[in-house]
Coordinates of N, CA and C in Angstrom, one line a residue:
X1 N -109.2 -29.0 38.1 CA -108.0 -28.5 38.8 C -107.4 -29.7 39.5
X2 N -108.2 -30.6 40.1 CA -107.7 -31.7 40.9 C -107.0 -32.7 39.8
X3 N -107.6 -32.9 38.7 CA -107.1 -33.9 37.7 C -105.7 -33.3 37.2
X4 N -105.7 -32.0 37.0 CA -104.4 -31.3 36.5 C -103.3 -31.5 37.6
X5 N -103.6 -31.4 38.8 CA -102.7 -31.6 39.9 C -102.1 -33.0 40.0
X6 N -103.1 -33.9 39.8 CA -102.7 -35.3 39.9 C -101.8 -35.7 38.6
X7 N -102.1 -35.1 37.5 CA -101.3 -35.3 36.3 C -99.9 -34.8 36.5
X8 N -99.7 -33.6 37.1 CA -98.4 -33.0 37.4 C -97.7 -33.9 38.4
X9 N -98.4 -34.3 39.4 CA -97.8 -35.2 40.5 C -97.3 -36.5 39.9
X10 N -98.1 -37.1 39.0 CA -97.7 -38.4 38.4 C -96.4 -38.1 37.5
X11 N -96.4 -37.0 36.8 CA -95.2 -36.7 36.0 C -94.0 -36.5 36.8
X12 N -94.1 -35.8 37.9 CA -93.0 -35.6 38.8 C -92.4 -36.9 39.4
X13 N -93.5 -37.7 39.8 CA -93.1 -39.0 40.4 C -92.4 -39.9 39.4
X14 N -92.8 -39.9 38.2 CA -92.2 -40.7 37.2 C -90.7 -40.2 37.0
X15 N -90.5 -38.9 36.9 CA -89.2 -38.3 36.8 C -88.3 -38.7 37.9
X16 N -88.9 -38.7 39.1 CA -88.2 -39.0 40.4 C -87.7 -40.5 40.3
X17 N -88.6 -41.4 39.9 CA -88.2 -42.8 39.8 C -87.1 -43.0 38.8
X18 N -87.2 -42.4 37.6 CA -86.2 -42.6 36.7 C -84.8 -42.0 37.1
X19 N -85.0 -40.8 37.8 CA -83.7 -40.1 38.2 C -83.0 -41.0 39.3
X20 N -83.9 -41.6 40.2 CA -83.3 -42.4 41.2 C -82.7 -43.7 40.6
X21 N -83.3 -44.3 39.7 CA -82.8 -45.5 39.1 C -81.5 -45.2 38.2
X22 N -81.4 -44.1 37.7 CA -80.2 -43.7 36.8 C -79.0 -43.4 37.6
X23 N -79.2 -43.1 38.9 CA -78.2 -42.8 39.9 C -77.8 -43.9 40.9
X24 N -78.5 -45.0 40.7 CA -78.3 -46.1 41.7 C -77.3 -47.1 41.1
X25 N -76.5 -47.8 41.9 CA -75.7 -48.8 41.5 C -76.6 -50.1 41.6
X26 N -77.2 -50.5 40.4 CA -78.2 -51.5 40.5 C -77.5 -52.9 40.2
X27 N -78.2 -54.0 40.8 CA -77.7 -55.3 40.5 C -78.7 -56.0 39.6
X28 N -78.3 -57.0 38.8 CA -79.2 -57.6 37.8 C -79.2 -59.1 38.0
X29 N -80.3 -59.7 37.8 CA -80.4 -61.2 37.6 C -80.7 -61.5 36.2
X30 N -79.9 -62.2 35.5 CA -80.1 -62.5 34.2 C -79.3 -63.7 33.7
X31 N -79.8 -64.2 32.7 CA -79.0 -65.4 32.1 C -78.0 -65.0 31.1
X32 N -77.7 -63.7 31.1 CA -76.7 -63.2 30.1 C -75.3 -63.4 30.8
X33 N -74.4 -64.0 30.0 CA -73.0 -64.2 30.5 C -72.2 -63.0 30.1
X34 N -72.0 -62.1 31.0 CA -71.4 -60.8 30.7 C -69.9 -61.0 30.7
X35 N -69.4 -62.2 31.0 CA -67.9 -62.5 31.0 C -67.5 -62.8 29.5
X36 N -68.5 -62.9 28.6 CA -68.2 -63.2 27.3 C -67.4 -62.1 26.7
X37 N -66.4 -62.5 25.7 CA -65.6 -61.5 25.1 C -66.4 -60.9 23.9
X38 N -67.5 -61.5 23.5 CA -68.3 -60.9 22.4 C -69.1 -59.8 23.0
X39 N -69.0 -58.6 22.3 CA -69.6 -57.4 22.8 C -71.0 -57.2 22.0
X40 N -72.0 -57.1 22.8 CA -73.4 -57.1 22.2 C -74.1 -55.9 22.7
X41 N -74.8 -55.1 21.9 CA -75.6 -54.0 22.3 C -77.1 -54.2 21.9
X42 N -78.0 -53.9 22.7 CA -79.5 -53.8 22.4 C -79.8 -52.4 22.6
X43 N -80.1 -51.7 21.4 CA -80.6 -50.3 21.5 C -82.1 -50.5 21.7
X44 N -82.6 -49.8 22.8 CA -84.0 -49.8 23.1 C -84.6 -48.4 23.2
X45 N -85.8 -48.2 22.8 CA -86.5 -47.0 22.7 C -87.9 -47.2 23.4
X46 N -88.2 -46.5 24.5 CA -89.4 -46.5 25.2 C -90.3 -45.3 24.8
X47 N -91.6 -45.5 25.1 CA -92.6 -44.4 25.1 C -93.1 -44.0 23.6
X48 N -92.8 -44.8 22.7 CA -93.3 -44.4 21.4 C -94.6 -45.2 21.1
X49 N -95.1 -45.1 19.9 CA -94.5 -44.4 18.8 C -95.0 -42.9 18.8
X50 N -94.1 -42.1 18.3 CA -94.5 -40.7 18.1 C -94.4 -40.4 16.6
X51 N -95.1 -39.4 16.2 CA -95.1 -39.2 14.8 C -93.7 -38.7 14.1
X52 N -93.1 -37.8 14.7 CA -91.9 -37.2 14.1 C -90.7 -38.0 14.6
X53 N -90.5 -38.0 15.9 CA -89.3 -38.5 16.5 C -89.1 -40.0 16.2
X54 N -90.1 -40.9 16.3 CA -89.8 -42.3 15.9 C -89.4 -42.5 14.5
X55 N -90.1 -41.7 13.7 CA -89.7 -41.8 12.2 C -88.2 -41.3 12.0
X56 N -87.9 -40.3 12.6 CA -86.5 -39.8 12.5 C -85.5 -40.8 13.0
X57 N -85.8 -41.4 14.2 CA -84.9 -42.6 14.7 C -84.8 -43.7 13.7
X58 N -86.0 -44.1 13.1 CA -86.0 -45.1 12.1 C -85.1 -44.8 10.9
X59 N -85.2 -43.5 10.5 CA -84.3 -43.1 9.4 C -82.8 -43.3 9.8
X60 N -82.4 -42.9 10.9 CA -81.0 -43.0 11.3 C -80.7 -44.5 11.4
X61 N -81.5 -45.3 12.0 CA -81.2 -46.8 12.1 C -81.0 -47.4 10.7
X62 N -81.9 -47.0 9.8 CA -81.8 -47.5 8.4 C -80.5 -47.0 7.8
X63 N -80.1 -45.8 8.0 CA -78.9 -45.2 7.4 C -77.7 -46.0 7.9
X64 N -77.7 -46.2 9.3 CA -76.6 -46.9 9.9 C -76.6 -48.4 9.8
X65 N -77.7 -48.9 9.3 CA -77.8 -50.4 9.1 C -77.7 -51.1 10.4
X66 N -78.5 -50.7 11.4 CA -78.5 -51.4 12.7 C -80.0 -51.5 13.1
X67 N -80.3 -52.5 13.9 CA -81.7 -52.8 14.4 C -81.8 -52.4 15.8
X68 N -83.1 -52.1 16.3 CA -83.4 -51.7 17.6 C -84.6 -52.4 18.1
X69 N -85.0 -52.1 19.4 CA -86.1 -52.6 20.0 C -87.0 -51.4 20.5
X70 N -88.2 -51.4 20.2 CA -89.2 -50.4 20.6 C -90.2 -50.9 21.6
X71 N -90.3 -50.4 22.8 CA -91.2 -50.7 23.8 C -92.4 -49.6 23.7
X72 N -93.5 -50.0 23.2 CA -94.5 -49.1 22.7 C -95.6 -48.9 23.9
X73 N -96.2 -47.8 23.8 CA -97.3 -47.4 24.7 C -98.6 -47.8 23.9
X74 N -99.5 -48.6 24.5 CA -100.6 -49.1 23.7 C -101.6 -48.0 23.1
X75 N -101.9 -47.0 24.0 CA -102.9 -46.1 23.5 C -102.3 -45.2 22.4
X76 N -101.1 -45.3 22.1 CA -100.5 -44.5 20.9 C -100.5 -45.3 19.6
X77 N -100.8 -46.6 19.8 CA -100.5 -47.6 18.6 C -101.6 -47.4 17.5
X78 N -102.9 -47.4 17.9 CA -103.9 -47.4 16.9 C -103.8 -46.3 15.9
X79 N -103.7 -45.0 16.4 CA -103.8 -43.9 15.5 C -102.4 -43.6 14.9
X80 N -101.3 -44.5 15.2 CA -100.0 -44.3 14.6 C -99.6 -45.6 14.0
X81 N -100.6 -46.3 13.5 CA -100.4 -47.6 12.9 C -99.3 -47.7 11.9
X82 N -99.2 -46.7 11.0 CA -98.2 -46.7 9.9 C -96.8 -46.7 10.5
X83 N -96.6 -46.0 11.6 CA -95.2 -46.0 12.3 C -95.0 -47.4 12.8
X84 N -96.0 -48.0 13.5 CA -95.8 -49.3 14.0 C -95.5 -50.3 12.9
X85 N -96.1 -50.3 11.9 CA -95.9 -51.1 10.7 C -94.5 -50.9 10.1
X86 N -94.0 -49.6 10.1 CA -92.7 -49.3 9.7 C -91.7 -50.0 10.5
X87 N -91.8 -49.9 11.9 CA -90.9 -50.5 12.8 C -90.8 -52.0 12.5
X88 N -91.9 -52.6 12.4 CA -91.9 -54.1 12.2 C -91.3 -54.4 10.8
X89 N -91.8 -53.7 9.8 CA -91.4 -54.1 8.4 C -89.9 -53.9 8.2
X90 N -89.3 -53.0 8.9 CA -87.9 -52.7 8.7 C -87.0 -53.6 9.6
X91 N -87.6 -54.6 10.3 CA -86.8 -55.6 11.0 C -86.5 -55.3 12.4
X92 N -87.1 -54.3 13.0 CA -87.0 -54.0 14.4 C -87.9 -54.8 15.3
X93 N -87.6 -54.9 16.6 CA -88.4 -55.6 17.5 C -89.4 -54.7 18.2
X94 N -90.5 -55.3 18.5 CA -91.6 -54.5 19.2 C -91.9 -55.1 20.5
X95 N -91.8 -54.3 21.6 CA -92.2 -54.8 23.0 C -93.3 -54.0 23.6
X96 N -93.8 -54.4 24.8 CA -94.9 -53.7 25.4 C -94.4 -52.9 26.6
X97 N -95.0 -51.7 26.7 CA -94.6 -50.7 27.7 C -95.7 -50.1 28.4
X98 N -96.8 -50.9 28.6 CA -98.1 -50.5 29.2 C -99.0 -49.8 28.1
X99 N -100.3 -49.7 28.5 CA -101.2 -49.1 27.6 C -101.4 -47.6 27.8
X100 N -101.3 -47.1 29.1 CA -101.5 -45.7 29.5 C -100.3 -45.0 29.9
X101 N -99.3 -45.7 30.4 CA -98.0 -45.1 31.0 C -98.4 -44.2 32.2
X102 N -99.5 -44.4 32.8 CA -99.9 -43.7 34.0 C -99.6 -44.7 35.3
X103 N -98.5 -44.2 36.0 CA -98.0 -45.1 37.1 C -98.9 -45.5 38.1
X104 N -99.8 -44.6 38.5 CA -100.8 -44.9 39.5 C -101.8 -46.0 39.1
X105 N -102.1 -45.9 37.9 CA -103.1 -46.9 37.3 C -102.4 -48.2 36.9
X106 N -101.2 -48.2 36.4 CA -100.5 -49.4 36.1 C -100.1 -50.3 37.3
X107 N -99.7 -49.5 38.3 CA -99.1 -50.3 39.6 C -100.2 -50.4 40.7
X108 N -101.5 -50.2 40.4 CA -102.6 -50.3 41.3 C -102.6 -51.7 41.9
X109 N -102.3 -52.7 41.0 CA -102.3 -54.1 41.4 C -101.6 -54.9 40.3
X110 N -101.3 -56.1 40.6 CA -100.7 -57.0 39.5 C -101.7 -57.2 38.4
X111 N -103.0 -57.4 38.7 CA -104.0 -57.6 37.6 C -104.0 -56.4 36.8
X112 N -103.9 -55.2 37.4 CA -104.0 -53.9 36.6 C -102.8 -53.9 35.6
X113 N -101.7 -54.2 36.1 CA -100.5 -54.2 35.3 C -100.6 -55.2 34.1
X114 N -101.1 -56.4 34.4 CA -101.3 -57.4 33.3 C -102.3 -56.9 32.3
X115 N -103.3 -56.3 32.8 CA -104.4 -55.8 31.8 C -103.8 -54.7 31.0
X116 N -102.9 -53.9 31.4 CA -102.2 -52.8 30.6 C -101.4 -53.5 29.5
X117 N -100.7 -54.5 29.9 CA -99.8 -55.2 28.9 C -100.7 -56.0 27.9
X118 N -101.8 -56.7 28.4 CA -102.7 -57.4 27.4 C -103.3 -56.4 26.4
X119 N -103.8 -55.3 26.9 CA -104.3 -54.3 26.0 C -103.3 -53.8 24.9
X120 N -102.1 -53.6 25.3 CA -101.1 -53.2 24.4 C -100.7 -54.3 23.5
X121 N -100.7 -55.5 23.9 CA -100.4 -56.7 23.0 C -101.6 -56.7 22.0
X122 N -102.8 -56.5 22.4 CA -103.9 -56.6 21.4 C -103.8 -55.5 20.4
X123 N -103.4 -54.2 20.9 CA -103.4 -53.1 20.0 C -102.3 -53.4 18.9
X124 N -101.1 -53.9 19.3 CA -100.1 -54.2 18.3 C -100.6 -55.3 17.4
X125 N -101.2 -56.3 17.9 CA -101.6 -57.5 17.1 C -102.6 -56.9 16.0
X126 N -103.5 -56.0 16.4 CA -104.4 -55.5 15.4 C -103.8 -54.7 14.3
X127 N -102.5 -54.3 14.5 CA -101.9 -53.6 13.5 C -101.0 -54.4 12.6
X128 N -100.2 -55.3 13.3 CA -99.2 -56.2 12.5 C -99.5 -57.6 12.5
X129 N -100.4 -58.0 13.3 CA -100.8 -59.5 13.2 C -99.9 -60.3 14.1
X130 N -99.1 -59.7 15.0 CA -98.1 -60.4 15.8 C -98.3 -60.0 17.3
X131 N -98.2 -60.9 18.2 CA -98.4 -60.7 19.6 C -97.1 -60.6 20.4
X132 N -96.5 -59.4 20.6 CA -95.3 -59.3 21.3 C -95.5 -59.8 22.7
X133 N -94.4 -60.5 23.2 CA -94.4 -61.0 24.6 C -93.2 -60.5 25.4
X134 N -92.5 -59.6 24.9 CA -91.4 -59.0 25.7 C -91.9 -57.6 26.2
X135 N -91.6 -57.4 27.5 CA -92.2 -56.3 28.2 C -91.1 -55.5 29.0
X136 N -91.4 -54.3 29.1 CA -90.5 -53.4 30.0 C -91.5 -52.6 31.0
X137 N -91.2 -52.7 32.2 CA -92.0 -52.0 33.2 C -91.7 -50.5 33.1
X138 N -92.8 -49.6 33.0 CA -92.5 -48.2 33.1 C -91.8 -47.8 34.4
X139 N -90.7 -47.1 34.2 CA -89.8 -46.8 35.4 C -89.0 -47.9 35.9
X140 N -89.0 -49.0 35.2 CA -88.2 -50.3 35.6 C -88.9 -51.1 36.5
X141 N -88.5 -52.4 36.6 CA -89.2 -53.4 37.5 C -88.9 -53.3 38.9
X142 N -87.9 -52.6 39.3 CA -87.5 -52.6 40.7 C -88.6 -52.0 41.5
X143 N -88.9 -52.8 42.7 CA -90.0 -52.4 43.5 C -91.4 -52.9 43.1
X144 N -91.4 -53.5 41.9 CA -92.6 -54.0 41.4 C -92.7 -55.5 41.1
X145 N -91.5 -56.1 40.8 CA -91.4 -57.4 40.5 C -90.8 -58.2 41.6
X146 N -91.5 -59.4 41.9 CA -91.0 -60.3 42.8 C -91.1 -61.7 42.1
X147 N -90.7 -62.7 42.9 CA -90.7 -64.0 42.3 C -92.1 -64.6 41.9
X148 N -93.1 -64.3 42.7 CA -94.4 -64.8 42.5 C -94.9 -64.1 41.3
X149 N -94.8 -62.8 41.2 CA -95.4 -62.0 40.1 C -94.6 -62.4 38.8
X150 N -93.3 -62.6 39.0 CA -92.5 -63.0 37.7 C -93.0 -64.3 37.2
X151 N -93.3 -65.3 38.1 CA -93.9 -66.6 37.6 C -95.2 -66.3 36.9
X152 N -96.0 -65.5 37.5 CA -97.4 -65.2 36.8 C -97.2 -64.7 35.4
X153 N -96.2 -63.7 35.3 CA -96.0 -63.2 33.9 C -95.4 -64.3 33.0
X154 N -94.6 -65.1 33.5 CA -94.1 -66.3 32.6 C -95.2 -67.2 32.3
X155 N -96.2 -67.4 33.1 CA -97.3 -68.2 32.8 C -98.2 -67.7 31.6
X156 N -98.1 -66.3 31.5 CA -98.8 -65.6 30.4 C -97.9 -65.5 29.2
X157 N -96.7 -66.0 29.3 CA -95.8 -65.9 28.1 C -94.9 -64.7 28.0
X158 N -95.0 -63.8 29.1 CA -94.3 -62.5 29.0 C -92.8 -62.8 29.6
X159 N -91.9 -62.0 29.1 CA -90.5 -61.9 29.5 C -90.1 -60.5 29.7
X160 N -89.3 -60.3 30.8 CA -89.1 -58.9 31.3 C -87.6 -58.4 30.9
X161 N -87.5 -57.2 30.5 CA -86.3 -56.5 30.1 C -86.1 -55.2 30.7
X162 N -85.2 -55.0 31.6 CA -84.9 -53.7 32.1 C -83.6 -53.2 31.3
X163 N -82.7 -52.5 31.9 CA -81.6 -52.0 31.2 C -80.4 -51.9 32.2
X164 N -79.2 -51.8 31.6 CA -78.0 -51.6 32.5 C -77.2 -50.4 31.9
X165 N -77.7 -49.7 31.0 CA -77.1 -48.4 30.6 C -78.2 -47.5 30.1
X166 N -78.0 -46.2 30.2 CA -79.1 -45.3 29.8 C -78.6 -43.9 29.5
X167 N -79.5 -43.2 28.8 CA -79.4 -41.7 28.7 C -80.6 -41.2 29.5
X168 N -80.5 -39.9 29.8 CA -81.6 -39.4 30.7 C -82.6 -38.6 30.0
X169 N -82.8 -39.0 28.8 CA -83.8 -38.3 28.0 C -85.3 -38.5 28.4
X170 N -85.4 -39.5 29.3 CA -86.8 -39.9 29.8 C -87.3 -38.9 30.7
X171 N -86.4 -38.2 31.5 CA -86.9 -37.2 32.5 C -86.2 -35.8 32.3
X172 N -85.2 -35.7 31.5 CA -84.7 -34.4 31.1 C -84.4 -34.4 29.7
X173 N -85.4 -34.3 28.8 CA -85.2 -34.4 27.3 C -84.5 -33.2 26.8
X174 N -84.4 -32.2 27.6 CA -83.7 -30.9 27.1 C -82.2 -31.0 27.3
X175 N -81.7 -32.1 27.8 CA -80.3 -32.2 27.9 C -79.6 -32.2 26.5
X176 N -78.5 -31.7 26.3 CA -77.9 -31.4 25.0 C -77.5 -32.9 24.4
X177 N -77.5 -32.9 23.1 CA -77.1 -34.2 22.5 C -75.7 -34.7 22.9
X178 N -74.8 -33.7 23.2 CA -73.5 -34.1 23.6 C -73.6 -34.8 25.0
X179 N -74.3 -34.2 25.9 CA -74.5 -34.8 27.3 C -75.1 -36.2 27.1
X180 N -76.1 -36.4 26.3 CA -76.8 -37.6 26.1 C -75.8 -38.7 25.6
X181 N -75.0 -38.3 24.6 CA -74.0 -39.1 24.1 C -73.0 -39.5 25.2
X182 N -72.5 -38.6 25.9 CA -71.5 -39.0 27.0 C -72.2 -39.9 28.1
X183 N -73.5 -39.7 28.3 CA -74.2 -40.6 29.3 C -74.2 -42.0 28.8
X184 N -74.5 -42.2 27.5 CA -74.5 -43.5 26.9 C -73.2 -44.2 27.0
X185 N -72.1 -43.5 26.9 CA -70.7 -44.1 27.0 C -70.4 -44.4 28.5
X186 N -70.7 -43.5 29.3 CA -70.3 -43.6 30.8 C -71.0 -44.8 31.4
X187 N -72.4 -44.9 31.1 CA -73.2 -45.9 31.8 C -73.0 -47.3 31.2
X188 N -72.4 -47.4 30.1 CA -72.3 -48.7 29.4 C -70.8 -49.3 29.5
X189 N -70.0 -48.6 30.1 CA -68.5 -48.9 30.0 C -68.2 -50.3 30.5
X190 N -68.8 -50.7 31.6 CA -68.4 -51.9 32.4 C -69.1 -53.1 31.8
X191 N -70.0 -53.0 30.8 CA -70.8 -54.1 30.2 C -70.3 -54.6 29.0
X192 N -70.1 -55.9 28.8 CA -70.0 -56.5 27.4 C -71.2 -56.7 26.7
X193 N -72.3 -56.9 27.5 CA -73.7 -57.0 26.9 C -74.5 -55.8 27.5
X194 N -74.8 -54.9 26.6 CA -75.4 -53.7 27.0 C -76.9 -53.5 26.5
X195 N -77.7 -53.3 27.5 CA -79.1 -52.9 27.2 C -79.3 -51.4 27.4
X196 N -79.3 -50.7 26.4 CA -79.3 -49.3 26.5 C -80.7 -48.6 26.4
X197 N -81.0 -47.9 27.4 CA -82.4 -47.3 27.5 C -82.4 -45.9 26.9
X198 N -83.2 -45.7 25.9 CA -83.4 -44.4 25.3 C -85.0 -44.2 25.1
X199 N -85.4 -43.1 24.6 CA -86.8 -42.8 24.5 C -87.0 -42.2 23.1
X200 N -88.3 -42.3 22.6 CA -88.7 -41.8 21.3 C -90.0 -41.2 21.4
X201 N -90.3 -40.4 22.4 CA -91.5 -39.7 22.5 C -91.4 -38.4 21.9
X202 N -92.4 -37.5 21.8 CA -92.5 -36.3 21.1 C -91.5 -35.3 21.5
X203 N -91.0 -35.5 22.8 CA -90.0 -34.5 23.3 C -88.6 -34.8 23.1
X204 N -88.3 -36.0 22.5 CA -86.9 -36.4 22.4 C -86.1 -36.1 21.2
X205 N -86.2 -34.9 20.8 CA -85.5 -34.4 19.5 C -84.0 -34.5 19.8
X206 N -83.5 -34.2 21.0 CA -82.1 -34.3 21.3 C -81.5 -35.7 21.2
X207 N -82.4 -36.7 21.5 CA -82.0 -38.1 21.3 C -81.7 -38.4 19.9
X208 N -82.5 -37.8 19.0 CA -82.3 -38.0 17.6 C -81.0 -37.5 17.1
X209 N -80.6 -36.3 17.7 CA -79.3 -35.7 17.3 C -78.2 -36.5 17.9
X210 N -78.3 -37.1 19.1 CA -77.2 -37.9 19.8 C -77.1 -39.3 19.1
X211 N -78.1 -39.8 18.6 CA -78.1 -41.2 18.1 C -77.0 -41.6 17.2
X212 N -76.8 -40.8 16.1 CA -75.7 -41.3 15.2 C -74.4 -41.5 15.8
X213 N -74.0 -40.5 16.8 CA -72.7 -40.6 17.4 C -72.7 -41.9 18.4
X214 N -73.8 -42.1 19.0 CA -73.9 -43.2 20.0 C -73.7 -44.6 19.2
X215 N -74.4 -44.7 18.0 CA -74.2 -45.9 17.2 C -72.8 -46.0 16.7
X216 N -72.2 -44.9 16.2 CA -70.8 -44.9 15.7 C -69.8 -45.4 16.8
X217 N -70.1 -44.9 18.0 CA -69.2 -45.2 19.1 C -69.2 -46.7 19.4
X218 N -70.4 -47.3 19.4 CA -70.4 -48.8 19.7 C -70.0 -49.6 18.5
X219 N -70.1 -49.1 17.3 CA -69.5 -49.7 16.1 C -68.0 -49.8 16.2
X220 N -67.5 -48.6 16.6 CA -66.0 -48.5 16.7 C -65.5 -49.4 17.8
X221 N -66.2 -49.6 18.9 CA -65.8 -50.5 19.9 C -66.0 -52.0 19.6
X222 N -66.6 -52.3 18.5 CA -66.7 -53.7 18.1 C -68.0 -54.4 18.6
X223 N -69.0 -53.6 19.0 CA -70.2 -54.2 19.4 C -71.1 -54.7 18.3
X224 N -71.7 -55.9 18.5 CA -72.7 -56.4 17.6 C -74.1 -55.8 18.0
X225 N -74.9 -55.4 17.1 CA -76.2 -54.8 17.4 C -77.2 -55.9 17.2
X226 N -78.0 -56.1 18.3 CA -79.1 -57.2 18.2 C -80.4 -56.5 18.7
X227 N -81.5 -57.2 18.3 CA -82.8 -56.8 18.8 C -83.2 -57.8 19.9
X228 N -84.1 -57.4 20.9 CA -84.7 -58.3 21.9 C -85.8 -59.0 21.2
X229 N -85.7 -60.3 21.5 CA -86.9 -61.1 21.0 C -87.2 -62.1 22.2
X230 N -88.2 -63.1 21.9 CA -88.5 -64.0 23.0 C -87.4 -65.0 23.3
X231 N -86.4 -65.1 22.4 CA -85.3 -66.0 22.7 C -84.2 -65.3 23.5
X232 N -84.2 -64.0 23.6 CA -83.2 -63.2 24.3 C -83.3 -63.5 25.9
X233 N -82.2 -63.9 26.5 CA -82.3 -64.1 27.9 C -82.8 -62.9 28.7
X234 N -83.7 -63.1 29.6 CA -84.3 -62.0 30.4 C -83.2 -61.2 31.1
X235 N -83.5 -59.9 31.3 CA -82.5 -59.0 31.9 C -83.3 -58.0 32.8
X236 N -83.3 -58.2 34.1 CA -84.2 -57.5 35.0 C -83.4 -57.2 36.3
X237 N -83.9 -56.1 37.0 CA -83.3 -55.7 38.2 C -83.5 -56.8 39.2
X238 N -82.5 -57.0 40.1 CA -82.5 -58.1 41.1 C -83.6 -58.0 42.1
X239 N -84.4 -59.0 42.4 CA -85.3 -58.9 43.5 C -85.1 -60.1 44.5
X240 N -85.6 -59.9 45.7 CA -85.4 -61.0 46.7 C -86.1 -62.2 46.3
X241 N -85.4 -63.3 46.5 CA -86.0 -64.7 46.3 C -87.0 -65.0 47.3
X242 N -88.0 -65.8 47.0 CA -89.0 -66.2 47.9 C -88.3 -67.2 48.9
X243 N -88.7 -67.0 50.2 CA -88.1 -67.9 51.2 C -88.7 -69.3 51.1
X244 N -87.9 -70.3 51.3 CA -88.3 -71.7 51.2 C -89.4 -72.0 52.2

């Protein structure tokens, strides 16, 4: 009973964090020059791989001839190896999104966070023979990343990627495809370089339905679709610099 209560509490806490982030006016520190007239979008999907939804998303990406970045949960990788292989073989990028996606466990300490990422890195390597070094903090890096921790992650070869546009499928997957589509447009309007947060877990069937329209919108607006890799300038929520 206690474990069930804690699981529900963690789920609600995750939802609250994502809701808060989605409604905050966040600032970013990044090497991205958003004054560029070249419009670029990075489609990103968290919380996979899932059996049905991730494959459906891959089908749409293939049909639309665009690539995306998938931040995977490590404990889902081994028994869904064929999906991970498909992501990689079809030219998409793979990043790390923790091993358990359990907030209390992940953020217990910096060492605990790093261990989660290393285990996920190992899991992906065992499937495709490549060690991803791009990471996304579950719930975003705000409140978890500071200059010292960032340097520690860099020493391990990791680079951090948050987002500047999103749909709310991560905490309200039941929102209609039309609402999700409108959220993608509304939250991305002021950016020439868009990092769009979406999800591909088992509950995100409405994301699948919204995705073709989202892709078509950005194509019509002249955006270039890119994947995140280790050469992509980092993009993360701003944190306070260490005092001299």
